[in-house]
Amino acid sequence: MTTRVFTGLKPTGQLQIGNYLGAIRPLLDLAADPDNDLLVSVADLHALTVQHDPARLRALTLEMVATLLACGLNARAKLFVQSSIPAHTELSYLLESTATYGEMARMIQFKEKSRGQESVRLSLLTYPALMAADILAYQSEVVPVGDDQRQHLELATTLARRFNGTYGDVFTVPRGATPAETARVKDLRDPTTKMGKSGAAGAGVIFLRDEPDAIVAKVRRAVTDNNPTLTYDPRNRSGVANLAVLLGALTGSSPGAALDEIQGAAALKAAVAEALVETLAPIQKRYRELTADPAELLSVLRSGAEVVAGDAVKTVANAREAMGLLSLH
Ligand code: TYM
């Protein structure tokens, strides 16, 4: 029996090291296990929930595909673009019709992203229903996501259970998979907030395509503190802890152990920068090769969509029937 694993990434900006350690690398581990059937969707529809530029979205979608392939998401993962499978949006509406306004409005991301905005797109509110549709359309069992997506995933499981209870068993109820230590990489300049693709001007964000010089400069300017003795204390020493998390994740040890051999913040920063450059250099090389042939990227996406579409269409047909919609076939 294979396990269906699904995850998605939004093409809203260049991927950063938090995405890599929190989402992509765990995916590579999962893809290496032949018992897993891994689906990875570039969630371009999710990028429409806030103001966006059409040409930039198209470019970022292709960039993300190339980056994921460059990271080694090999032929065993089924990579596709969310909007190329219309069943997602159809199922999203059916799921919206099982969810409540209150459930959507209390999502932390909705509150954060809508706060202080004069105009909020309705899709920002309903976004978790679309994310649930992504997951449930493929009867996914395991959904690897970072901490910031846990609430959305919980809502997806709630909607699956509710639908099954109300209309009959249509959906597999998914469960999350969050890597322990790497689940939250923080911004280097503001280690109390998570590192984000769109972090202010990117000063505290390590993008996967940052040149070695930029990496060294950004890490050197990371916030630490005046205590010369390094200890792993996320609550009181968030800057040092964040660097320890990064170093540990990049070198395959725990954050605490990563600090063992290192004396002082300058040495810690040098070690983090070196580990980052070492990890990213081969990815960047493959990225340059892949983007040299955009037609090949499109063909990878076409085959990905062809392989997965049937499953999604079947689930939606079952959901439609269970909800009482007429079938003409
Ligand atoms: P997105 O694109 O914001 O993020 C993609 C993945 O990266 C994780 N992540 C992080 N992990 C650790 N540290 C960070 N600083 C960090 N920043 C981001 C996220 O938790 C996520 O796993 N709605 C989703 C995309 C999506 C999806 C799905 C995910 C669409 N459909 C279905 C799972 C299943 C999103 O916006 O992720």
CSV table of C-alpha atoms and ligand atoms in Angstrom, one decimal:
chain,number,residue,atom,x,y,z
A,1,MET,CA,0.0,0.0,0.0
A,2,THR,CA,1.4,3.4,-0.9
A,3,THR,CA,0.7,6.5,1.1
A,4,ARG,CA,-0.7,9.5,-0.8
A,5,VAL,CA,1.3,12.6,0.3
A,6,PHE,CA,0.3,16.1,-0.9
A,7,THR,CA,1.7,19.5,-0.5
A,8,GLY,CA,1.5,22.9,-2.1
A,9,LEU,CA,3.6,26.0,-2.4
A,10,LYS,CA,2.4,29.4,-3.4
A,11,PRO,CA,4.4,31.2,-6.1
A,12,THR,CA,4.3,34.6,-4.5
A,13,GLY,CA,8.0,35.3,-4.3
A,14,GLN,CA,11.3,33.7,-4.5
A,15,LEU,CA,11.7,30.6,-2.4
A,16,GLN,CA,13.7,31.1,0.8
A,17,ILE,CA,15.6,28.8,3.1
A,18,GLY,CA,12.6,28.5,5.4
A,19,ASN,CA,10.6,27.0,2.5
A,20,TYR,CA,13.5,24.7,1.8
A,21,LEU,CA,14.1,23.5,5.3
A,22,GLY,CA,10.5,23.6,6.4
A,23,ALA,CA,8.9,22.1,3.2
A,24,ILE,CA,11.1,21.2,0.3
A,25,ARG,CA,13.7,19.1,2.1
A,26,PRO,CA,11.2,17.0,4.0
A,27,LEU,CA,9.5,16.5,0.7
A,28,LEU,CA,12.7,15.1,-0.8
A,29,ASP,CA,13.0,12.7,2.1
A,30,LEU,CA,9.4,11.6,1.5
A,31,ALA,CA,10.0,11.3,-2.2
A,32,ALA,CA,12.9,9.0,-1.5
A,33,ASP,CA,10.6,6.5,0.1
A,34,PRO,CA,9.0,4.2,-2.6
A,35,ASP,CA,6.0,3.7,-0.3
A,36,ASN,CA,5.0,7.3,-0.8
A,37,ASP,CA,3.1,8.6,-3.7
A,38,LEU,CA,4.0,12.3,-3.6
A,39,LEU,CA,2.0,15.1,-5.3
A,40,VAL,CA,3.4,18.6,-5.3
A,41,SER,CA,1.2,21.5,-6.5
A,42,VAL,CA,2.4,25.0,-7.3
A,43,ALA,CA,-0.6,26.8,-5.8
A,44,ASP,CA,-0.9,29.7,-8.3
A,45,LEU,CA,-4.6,30.3,-7.5
A,46,HIS,CA,-3.6,31.1,-4.0
A,47,ALA,CA,-1.4,33.9,-5.3
A,48,LEU,CA,-4.6,35.6,-6.5
A,49,THR,CA,-5.8,36.2,-3.0
A,50,VAL,CA,-3.8,39.5,-2.7
A,51,GLN,CA,-3.0,42.2,-5.2
A,52,HIS,CA,-0.8,40.6,-7.9
A,53,ASP,CA,0.9,41.4,-11.2
A,54,PRO,CA,-0.1,38.8,-13.9
A,55,ALA,CA,3.3,38.8,-15.7
A,56,ARG,CA,5.1,38.4,-12.4
A,57,LEU,CA,2.8,35.6,-11.3
A,58,ARG,CA,3.5,33.7,-14.5
A,59,ALA,CA,7.3,34.2,-14.1
A,60,LEU,CA,7.2,33.2,-10.5
A,61,THR,CA,5.2,30.0,-11.2
A,62,LEU,CA,7.8,28.9,-13.7
A,63,GLU,CA,10.6,29.9,-11.3
A,64,MET,CA,9.1,27.8,-8.6
A,65,VAL,CA,8.8,24.8,-10.8
A,66,ALA,CA,12.4,25.1,-11.9
A,67,THR,CA,13.5,25.6,-8.3
A,68,LEU,CA,11.7,22.5,-7.1
A,69,LEU,CA,13.2,20.4,-9.8
A,70,ALA,CA,16.6,21.9,-9.1
A,71,CYS,CA,16.2,20.9,-5.5
A,72,GLY,CA,15.9,17.3,-6.7
A,73,LEU,CA,12.2,16.7,-6.7
A,74,ASN,CA,12.8,13.9,-9.1
A,75,ALA,CA,10.5,12.0,-11.5
A,76,ARG,CA,8.9,10.2,-8.6
A,77,ALA,CA,7.0,13.2,-7.4
A,78,LYS,CA,4.1,14.4,-9.5
A,79,LEU,CA,4.6,18.1,-10.0
A,80,PHE,CA,1.8,20.2,-11.4
A,81,VAL,CA,0.3,23.7,-11.4
A,82,GLN,CA,-2.9,24.0,-9.3
A,83,SER,CA,-4.8,26.1,-11.9
A,84,SER,CA,-4.2,23.5,-14.6
A,85,ILE,CA,-6.7,21.2,-12.9
A,86,PRO,CA,-10.1,22.8,-12.8
A,87,ALA,CA,-11.4,20.2,-10.4
A,88,HIS,CA,-9.7,22.1,-7.6
A,89,THR,CA,-11.9,25.2,-8.0
A,90,GLU,CA,-15.0,23.1,-8.4
A,91,LEU,CA,-14.4,21.2,-5.2
A,92,SER,CA,-13.4,24.4,-3.4
A,93,TYR,CA,-17.0,25.7,-4.0
A,94,LEU,CA,-18.5,22.4,-2.7
A,95,LEU,CA,-16.4,22.7,0.4
A,96,GLU,CA,-17.2,26.3,0.9
A,97,SER,CA,-20.8,25.1,1.1
A,98,THR,CA,-19.9,23.0,4.1
A,99,ALA,CA,-17.8,25.6,5.9
A,100,THR,CA,-19.0,28.7,7.8
A,101,TYR,CA,-18.0,32.3,7.6
A,102,GLY,CA,-16.8,32.2,11.3
A,103,GLU,CA,-14.4,29.3,10.5
A,104,MET,CA,-12.8,31.2,7.7
A,105,ALA,CA,-12.7,34.6,9.4
A,106,ARG,CA,-10.9,33.2,12.5
A,107,MET,CA,-8.0,31.9,10.4
A,108,ILE,CA,-4.8,33.6,11.7
A,109,GLN,CA,-3.4,34.2,8.2
A,110,PHE,CA,-6.7,35.9,7.1
A,111,LYS,CA,-6.6,38.1,10.2
A,112,GLU,CA,-3.0,39.0,9.7
A,113,LYS,CA,-3.2,39.7,5.9
A,114,SER,CA,-6.5,41.6,6.1
A,115,ARG,CA,-5.6,43.7,9.1
A,116,GLY,CA,-5.5,47.4,8.2
A,117,GLN,CA,-6.3,46.8,4.5
A,118,GLU,CA,-8.8,49.0,2.8
A,119,SER,CA,-9.8,46.4,0.4
A,120,VAL,CA,-9.6,42.6,1.0
A,121,ARG,CA,-10.2,40.1,-1.8
A,122,LEU,CA,-13.0,37.7,-1.0
A,123,SER,CA,-10.6,34.8,-2.1
A,124,LEU,CA,-8.4,35.7,0.9
A,125,LEU,CA,-11.2,34.7,3.1
A,126,THR,CA,-12.2,31.6,1.3
A,127,TYR,CA,-8.6,30.5,0.6
A,128,PRO,CA,-8.6,27.6,3.2
A,129,ALA,CA,-11.5,26.0,1.3
A,130,LEU,CA,-9.4,25.9,-1.8
A,131,MET,CA,-6.4,24.5,0.1
A,132,ALA,CA,-8.8,21.9,1.6
A,133,ALA,CA,-9.9,21.1,-2.0
A,134,ASP,CA,-6.3,20.7,-3.1
A,135,ILE,CA,-5.7,18.1,-0.4
A,136,LEU,CA,-9.0,16.3,-0.5
A,137,ALA,CA,-9.3,16.0,-4.3
A,138,TYR,CA,-6.5,13.5,-4.2
A,139,GLN,CA,-7.6,11.5,-1.1
A,140,SER,CA,-4.3,12.6,0.5
A,141,GLU,CA,-3.3,10.9,3.7
A,142,VAL,CA,-0.3,12.9,4.7
A,143,VAL,CA,0.2,16.7,4.2
A,144,PRO,CA,3.7,18.0,5.1
A,145,VAL,CA,3.4,21.7,5.9
A,146,GLY,CA,5.3,24.2,8.1
A,147,ASP,CA,3.7,25.5,11.3
A,148,ASP,CA,2.1,28.5,9.7
A,149,GLN,CA,-0.1,26.2,7.6
A,150,ARG,CA,-1.3,24.0,10.4
A,151,GLN,CA,-4.5,25.9,11.1
A,152,HIS,CA,-5.5,25.6,7.5
A,153,LEU,CA,-4.7,21.9,7.5
A,154,GLU,CA,-6.8,21.4,10.6
A,155,LEU,CA,-9.7,23.2,8.9
A,156,ALA,CA,-9.3,20.8,5.9
A,157,THR,CA,-9.6,17.8,8.2
A,158,THR,CA,-12.6,19.4,9.9
A,159,LEU,CA,-14.3,19.9,6.5
A,160,ALA,CA,-13.5,16.4,5.4
A,161,ARG,CA,-15.0,14.9,8.5
A,162,ARG,CA,-18.0,17.1,8.3
A,163,PHE,CA,-18.6,16.3,4.7
A,164,ASN,CA,-18.3,12.6,5.3
A,165,GLY,CA,-20.6,12.7,8.3
A,166,THR,CA,-23.2,14.8,6.5
A,167,TYR,CA,-23.2,13.4,2.9
A,168,GLY,CA,-21.4,10.0,3.2
A,169,ASP,CA,-17.8,8.9,3.0
A,170,VAL,CA,-16.2,10.7,0.1
A,171,PHE,CA,-12.9,12.0,1.5
A,172,THR,CA,-9.9,10.5,3.2
A,173,VAL,CA,-9.2,12.6,6.4
A,174,PRO,CA,-5.6,13.9,6.1
A,175,ARG,CA,-3.0,14.4,8.7
A,176,GLY,CA,-0.2,16.8,8.9
A,177,ALA,CA,3.5,16.2,9.1
A,178,THR,CA,5.7,18.9,10.5
A,179,PRO,CA,9.4,18.6,11.0
A,180,ALA,CA,10.3,19.3,14.6
A,181,GLU,CA,13.3,21.6,14.6
A,182,THR,CA,13.0,23.2,11.2
A,183,ALA,CA,9.4,24.0,11.3
A,184,ARG,CA,10.0,27.7,12.0
A,185,VAL,CA,12.9,29.5,10.5
A,186,LYS,CA,12.9,33.2,11.6
A,187,ASP,CA,13.9,36.3,9.8
A,188,LEU,CA,17.6,37.0,10.4
A,189,ARG,CA,17.0,40.7,11.1
A,190,ASP,CA,13.9,40.2,13.2
A,191,PRO,CA,14.2,36.7,14.7
A,192,THR,CA,10.8,37.0,16.4
A,193,THR,CA,8.9,36.8,13.1
A,194,LYS,CA,9.0,33.9,10.6
A,195,MET,CA,11.2,34.2,7.5
A,196,GLY,CA,8.9,34.9,4.6
A,197,LYS,CA,9.2,35.0,0.8
A,198,SER,CA,8.2,38.6,0.8
A,199,GLY,CA,10.1,39.7,4.0
A,200,ALA,CA,10.8,43.5,3.9
A,201,ALA,CA,13.3,44.0,1.1
A,202,GLY,CA,14.7,40.6,1.9
A,203,ALA,CA,17.5,41.9,4.3
A,204,GLY,CA,16.8,39.1,6.8
A,205,VAL,CA,15.7,36.5,4.2
A,206,ILE,CA,18.0,34.0,2.6
A,207,PHE,CA,16.6,33.2,-0.9
A,208,LEU,CA,17.5,30.0,-2.5
A,209,ARG,CA,19.0,31.9,-5.4
A,210,ASP,CA,21.1,34.3,-3.4
A,211,GLU,CA,24.7,34.5,-4.5
A,212,PRO,CA,27.3,33.5,-2.0
A,213,ASP,CA,28.4,37.1,-1.4
A,214,ALA,CA,24.8,38.1,-0.6
A,215,ILE,CA,24.4,35.1,1.8
A,216,VAL,CA,27.6,36.0,3.7
A,217,ALA,CA,26.6,39.6,3.9
A,218,LYS,CA,23.0,38.8,5.1
A,219,VAL,CA,24.2,36.3,7.7
A,220,ARG,CA,26.9,38.7,9.0
A,221,ARG,CA,24.2,41.3,9.7
A,222,ALA,CA,21.9,38.8,11.4
A,223,VAL,CA,20.7,40.0,14.8
A,224,THR,CA,22.4,38.2,17.8
A,225,ASP,CA,23.2,39.6,21.3
A,226,ASN,CA,26.1,40.6,23.5
A,227,ASN,CA,26.5,37.4,25.3
A,228,PRO,CA,29.7,35.8,24.1
A,229,THR,CA,28.8,32.3,25.3
A,230,LEU,CA,26.5,30.6,22.8
A,231,THR,CA,23.5,28.8,24.2
A,232,TYR,CA,20.4,27.5,22.6
A,233,ASP,CA,17.6,29.5,24.3
A,234,PRO,CA,14.9,30.3,21.7
A,235,ARG,CA,12.8,32.3,24.3
A,236,ASN,CA,15.5,34.7,25.5
A,237,ARG,CA,18.1,34.5,22.7
A,238,SER,CA,16.0,34.3,19.5
A,239,GLY,CA,18.7,35.5,17.2
A,240,VAL,CA,21.3,33.0,18.3
A,241,ALA,CA,18.7,30.3,18.4
A,242,ASN,CA,17.6,31.0,14.9
A,243,LEU,CA,21.1,30.6,13.6
A,244,ALA,CA,21.5,27.4,15.6
A,245,VAL,CA,18.3,26.1,14.1
A,246,LEU,CA,19.6,26.9,10.6
A,247,LEU,CA,23.0,25.4,11.2
A,248,GLY,CA,21.6,22.3,12.8
A,249,ALA,CA,19.2,21.7,10.0
A,250,LEU,CA,21.8,22.3,7.3
A,251,THR,CA,24.4,20.1,8.9
A,252,GLY,CA,22.1,17.3,10.2
A,253,SER,CA,22.3,17.9,13.9
A,254,SER,CA,20.1,19.4,16.6
A,255,PRO,CA,20.3,23.2,17.2
A,256,GLY,CA,21.9,22.7,20.6
A,257,ALA,CA,24.5,20.3,19.3
A,258,ALA,CA,25.2,22.6,16.4
A,259,LEU,CA,26.5,25.2,18.8
A,260,ASP,CA,28.8,22.8,20.7
A,261,GLU,CA,32.1,23.4,18.8
A,262,ILE,CA,31.6,27.1,18.1
A,263,GLN,CA,32.7,30.1,20.1
A,264,GLY,CA,31.1,33.4,19.7
A,265,ALA,CA,28.6,34.9,17.3
A,266,ALA,CA,31.1,35.8,14.6
A,267,ALA,CA,32.2,32.2,14.3
A,268,LEU,CA,28.6,31.0,14.4
A,269,LYS,CA,27.7,33.3,11.5
A,270,ALA,CA,30.7,32.1,9.5
A,271,ALA,CA,29.6,28.5,10.0
A,272,VAL,CA,26.0,29.3,9.0
A,273,ALA,CA,27.0,31.2,5.9
A,274,GLU,CA,29.3,28.4,4.8
A,275,ALA,CA,26.7,25.7,5.4
A,276,LEU,CA,24.2,27.8,3.4
A,277,VAL,CA,26.5,28.3,0.5
A,278,GLU,CA,27.5,24.6,0.4
A,279,THR,CA,23.8,23.6,0.4
A,280,LEU,CA,22.7,26.1,-2.2
A,281,ALA,CA,25.5,26.1,-4.8
A,282,PRO,CA,24.5,22.8,-6.5
A,283,ILE,CA,20.8,23.8,-6.5
A,284,GLN,CA,21.7,27.1,-8.2
A,285,LYS,CA,23.7,25.3,-10.8
A,286,ARG,CA,20.9,23.0,-11.7
A,287,TYR,CA,18.4,25.9,-11.7
A,288,ARG,CA,20.5,27.7,-14.3
A,289,GLU,CA,20.5,24.6,-16.5
A,290,LEU,CA,16.8,24.0,-16.2
A,291,THR,CA,15.7,27.6,-16.9
A,292,ALA,CA,17.8,27.5,-20.1
A,293,ASP,CA,14.9,25.4,-21.6
A,294,PRO,CA,11.4,26.7,-20.7
A,295,ALA,CA,9.7,24.4,-23.2
A,296,GLU,CA,11.0,21.4,-21.2
A,297,LEU,CA,9.6,22.9,-18.0
A,298,LEU,CA,6.2,23.3,-19.6
A,299,SER,CA,6.3,19.7,-20.7
A,300,VAL,CA,7.1,18.5,-17.2
A,301,LEU,CA,4.0,20.3,-16.0
A,302,ARG,CA,1.8,19.0,-18.8
A,303,SER,CA,2.7,15.4,-17.9
A,304,GLY,CA,2.3,16.1,-14.2
A,305,ALA,CA,-1.2,17.4,-14.8
A,306,GLU,CA,-2.1,14.5,-17.1
A,307,VAL,CA,-1.1,12.0,-14.4
A,308,VAL,CA,-3.1,13.5,-11.5
A,309,ALA,CA,-6.2,15.0,-13.2
A,310,GLY,CA,-8.1,11.7,-13.3
A,311,ASP,CA,-8.0,11.3,-9.5
A,312,ALA,CA,-9.3,14.8,-8.8
A,313,VAL,CA,-12.1,14.5,-11.4
A,314,LYS,CA,-13.2,11.2,-9.8
A,315,THR,CA,-13.3,12.7,-6.3
A,316,VAL,CA,-15.3,15.7,-7.4
A,317,ALA,CA,-17.8,13.5,-9.2
A,318,ASN,CA,-18.3,11.6,-6.0
A,319,ALA,CA,-18.6,14.8,-3.9
A,320,ARG,CA,-21.1,16.2,-6.4
A,321,GLU,CA,-23.2,13.1,-6.3
A,322,ALA,CA,-23.1,12.9,-2.5
A,323,MET,CA,-24.3,16.5,-2.3
A,324,GLY,CA,-27.2,15.9,-4.5
A,325,LEU,CA,-26.1,17.6,-7.7
A,326,LEU,CA,-27.5,16.0,-10.9
A,327,SER,CA,-25.2,13.9,-13.0
A,328,LEU,CA,-25.9,13.8,-16.7
A,329,HIS,CA,-23.8,10.7,-17.3
B,1,TYM,P1,3.4,28.8,1.3
B,1,TYM,O1,3.7,29.0,-0.1
B,1,TYM,O2,3.3,30.1,2.1
B,1,TYM,O3,4.6,28.0,1.9
B,1,TYM,C1,5.0,26.7,1.4
B,1,TYM,C2,5.5,25.8,2.5
B,1,TYM,O4,6.6,26.3,3.2
B,1,TYM,C3,6.3,26.4,4.6
B,1,TYM,N1,7.0,27.6,5.1
B,1,TYM,C4,7.9,27.6,6.1
B,1,TYM,N2,8.4,26.6,6.8
B,1,TYM,C5,9.3,26.9,7.7
B,1,TYM,N3,9.7,28.2,8.0
B,1,TYM,C6,9.3,29.2,7.3
B,1,TYM,N4,9.7,30.4,7.6
B,1,TYM,C7,8.3,28.9,6.3
B,1,TYM,N5,7.6,29.7,5.4
B,1,TYM,C8,6.8,28.9,4.7
B,1,TYM,C9,4.8,26.5,4.7
B,1,TYM,O5,4.3,26.1,5.9
B,1,TYM,C10,4.4,25.6,3.6
B,1,TYM,O6,4.4,24.2,4.0
B,1,TYM,N6,-1.5,27.7,1.3
B,1,TYM,C11,-0.1,27.1,1.2
B,1,TYM,C12,0.2,26.4,-0.1
B,1,TYM,C13,-0.8,25.3,-0.3
B,1,TYM,C14,-0.9,24.1,0.3
B,1,TYM,C15,-2.0,23.4,-0.3
B,1,TYM,C16,-0.1,23.4,1.3
B,1,TYM,C17,-1.8,25.4,-1.2
B,1,TYM,N7,-2.5,24.2,-1.2
B,1,TYM,C18,-2.3,22.1,0.1
B,1,TYM,C19,-0.4,22.1,1.7
B,1,TYM,C20,-1.5,21.5,1.1
B,1,TYM,C21,0.9,28.3,1.3
B,1,TYM,O7,0.6,29.4,1.1
B,1,TYM,O8,2.2,27.9,1.6
